[in-house]
Short mmCIF file of C-alpha atoms in Angstrom, two decimals:
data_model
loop_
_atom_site.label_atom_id
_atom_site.label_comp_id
_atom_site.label_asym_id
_atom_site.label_seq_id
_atom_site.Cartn_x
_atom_site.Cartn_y
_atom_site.Cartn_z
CA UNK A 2 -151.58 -33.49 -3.17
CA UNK A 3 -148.85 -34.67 -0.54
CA UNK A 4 -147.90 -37.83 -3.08
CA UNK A 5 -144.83 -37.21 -4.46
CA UNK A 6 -144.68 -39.65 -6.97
CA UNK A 7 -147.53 -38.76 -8.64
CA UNK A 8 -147.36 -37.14 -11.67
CA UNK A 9 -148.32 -33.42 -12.22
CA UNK A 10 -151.54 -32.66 -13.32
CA UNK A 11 -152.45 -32.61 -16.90
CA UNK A 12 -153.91 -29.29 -18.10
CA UNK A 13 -157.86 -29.92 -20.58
CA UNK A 14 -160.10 -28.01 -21.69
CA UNK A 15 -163.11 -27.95 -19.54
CA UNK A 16 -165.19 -30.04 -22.43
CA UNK A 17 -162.96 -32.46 -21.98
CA UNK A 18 -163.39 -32.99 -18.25
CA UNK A 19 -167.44 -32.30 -18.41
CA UNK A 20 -167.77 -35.29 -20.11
CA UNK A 21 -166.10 -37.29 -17.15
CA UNK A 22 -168.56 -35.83 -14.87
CA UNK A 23 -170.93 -38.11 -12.76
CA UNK A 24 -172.26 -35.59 -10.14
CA UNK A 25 -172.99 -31.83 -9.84
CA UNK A 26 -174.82 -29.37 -11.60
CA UNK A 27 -173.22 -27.09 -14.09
CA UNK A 28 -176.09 -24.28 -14.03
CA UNK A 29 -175.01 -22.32 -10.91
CA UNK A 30 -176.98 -19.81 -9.92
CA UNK A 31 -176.81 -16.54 -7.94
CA UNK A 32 -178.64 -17.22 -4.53
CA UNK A 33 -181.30 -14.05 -3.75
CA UNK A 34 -179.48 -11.87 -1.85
CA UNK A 35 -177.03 -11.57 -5.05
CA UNK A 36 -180.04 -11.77 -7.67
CA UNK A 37 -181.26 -8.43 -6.06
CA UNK A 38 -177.44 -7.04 -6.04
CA UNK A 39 -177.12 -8.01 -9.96
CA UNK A 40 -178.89 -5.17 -12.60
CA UNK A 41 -180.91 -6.64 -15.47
CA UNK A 42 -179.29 -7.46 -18.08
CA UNK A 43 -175.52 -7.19 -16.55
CA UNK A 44 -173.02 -10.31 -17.49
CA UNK A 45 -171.91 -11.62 -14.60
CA UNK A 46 -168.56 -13.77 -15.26
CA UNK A 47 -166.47 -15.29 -13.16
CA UNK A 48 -163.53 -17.65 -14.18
CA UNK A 49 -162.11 -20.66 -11.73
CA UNK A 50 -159.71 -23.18 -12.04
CA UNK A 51 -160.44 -26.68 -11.11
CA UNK A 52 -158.50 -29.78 -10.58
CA UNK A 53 -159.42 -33.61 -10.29
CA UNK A 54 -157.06 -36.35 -8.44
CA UNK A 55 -156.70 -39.67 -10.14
CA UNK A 56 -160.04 -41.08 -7.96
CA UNK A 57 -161.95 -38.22 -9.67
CA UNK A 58 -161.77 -36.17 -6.61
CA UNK A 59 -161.86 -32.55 -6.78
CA UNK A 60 -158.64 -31.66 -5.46
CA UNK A 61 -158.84 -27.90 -6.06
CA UNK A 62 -160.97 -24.93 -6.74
CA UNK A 63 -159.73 -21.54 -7.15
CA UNK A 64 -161.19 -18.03 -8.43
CA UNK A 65 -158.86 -16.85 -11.09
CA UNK A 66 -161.50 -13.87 -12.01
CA UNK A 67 -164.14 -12.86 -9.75
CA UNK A 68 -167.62 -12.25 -10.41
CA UNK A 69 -167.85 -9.24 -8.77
CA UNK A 70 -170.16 -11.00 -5.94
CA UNK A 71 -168.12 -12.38 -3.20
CA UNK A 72 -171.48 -14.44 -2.29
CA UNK A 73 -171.97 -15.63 -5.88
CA UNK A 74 -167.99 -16.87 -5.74
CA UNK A 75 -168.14 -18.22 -2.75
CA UNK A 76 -171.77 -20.32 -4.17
CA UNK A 77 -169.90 -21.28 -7.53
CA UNK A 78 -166.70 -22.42 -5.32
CA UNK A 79 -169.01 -24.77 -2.83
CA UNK A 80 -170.85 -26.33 -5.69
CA UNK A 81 -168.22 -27.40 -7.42
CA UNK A 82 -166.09 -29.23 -4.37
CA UNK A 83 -169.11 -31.18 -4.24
CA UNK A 84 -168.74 -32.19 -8.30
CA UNK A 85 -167.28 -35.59 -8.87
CA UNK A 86 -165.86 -36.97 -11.75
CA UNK A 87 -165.00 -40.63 -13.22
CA UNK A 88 -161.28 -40.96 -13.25
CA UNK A 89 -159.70 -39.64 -16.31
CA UNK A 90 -157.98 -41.43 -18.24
CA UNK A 91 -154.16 -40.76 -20.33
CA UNK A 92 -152.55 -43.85 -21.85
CA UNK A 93 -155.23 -45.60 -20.34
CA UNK A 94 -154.37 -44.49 -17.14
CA UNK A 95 -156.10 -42.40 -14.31
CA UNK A 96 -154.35 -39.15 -14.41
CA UNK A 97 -155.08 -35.73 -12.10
CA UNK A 98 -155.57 -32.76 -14.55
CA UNK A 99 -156.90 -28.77 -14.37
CA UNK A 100 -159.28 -27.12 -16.38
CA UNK A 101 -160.44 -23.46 -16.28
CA UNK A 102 -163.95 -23.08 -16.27
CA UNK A 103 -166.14 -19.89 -16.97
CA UNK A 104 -169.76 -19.43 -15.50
CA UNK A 105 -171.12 -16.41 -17.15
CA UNK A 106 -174.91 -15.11 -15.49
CA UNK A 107 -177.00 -12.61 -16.92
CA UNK A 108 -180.37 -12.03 -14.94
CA UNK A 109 -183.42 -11.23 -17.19
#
């Protein structure tokens, strides 16, 4: 953001970018007040895009499908502002890329 000589961020898959991941849980879960909301056995799925600067920073998080629970979005977006990543790397370079990223819930 606000360089504008860096380059545009590269577009992987989201296996690509999990591997580069140091910190933050992947296993996001609906906090109570959604659990009770949520009927057995529903799939819950909500679908985000995510970006990473060159440090590894997250640089952006944005719903591109909602789950349906504006508290369960809301959860999924905080957690994963907090994720870092190592640098990844094109050319041997650090580069900033996206990846879209699905968390799908069903409660048992």
């Amino acid at each position: 953001h606000g360089d504008p000589a860096a380059p545009p961020p590269v577009s992987i898959s989201p296996r690509d970018l999990d591997a580069n991941r140091i910190k933050g849980n992947r296993n996001i879960m609906p906090d109570d007040f959604d659990k009770r909301a949520i009927v057995p056995d529903e799939k819950v799925i909500a679908g985000l895009k995510m970006c990473i600067d060159r440090e590894g920073k997250v640089s952006l998080v944005r719903i591109v499908k909602s789950s349906g629970y504006p508290g369960y979005d809301r959860k999924i977006e905080t957690e994963m502002r907090r994720w870092e990543y190592s640098p990844y790397l094109v050319d041997g370079k650090p580069t900033p890329v996206c990846t879209l990223t699905t968390f799908i819930y069903t409660q048992q």
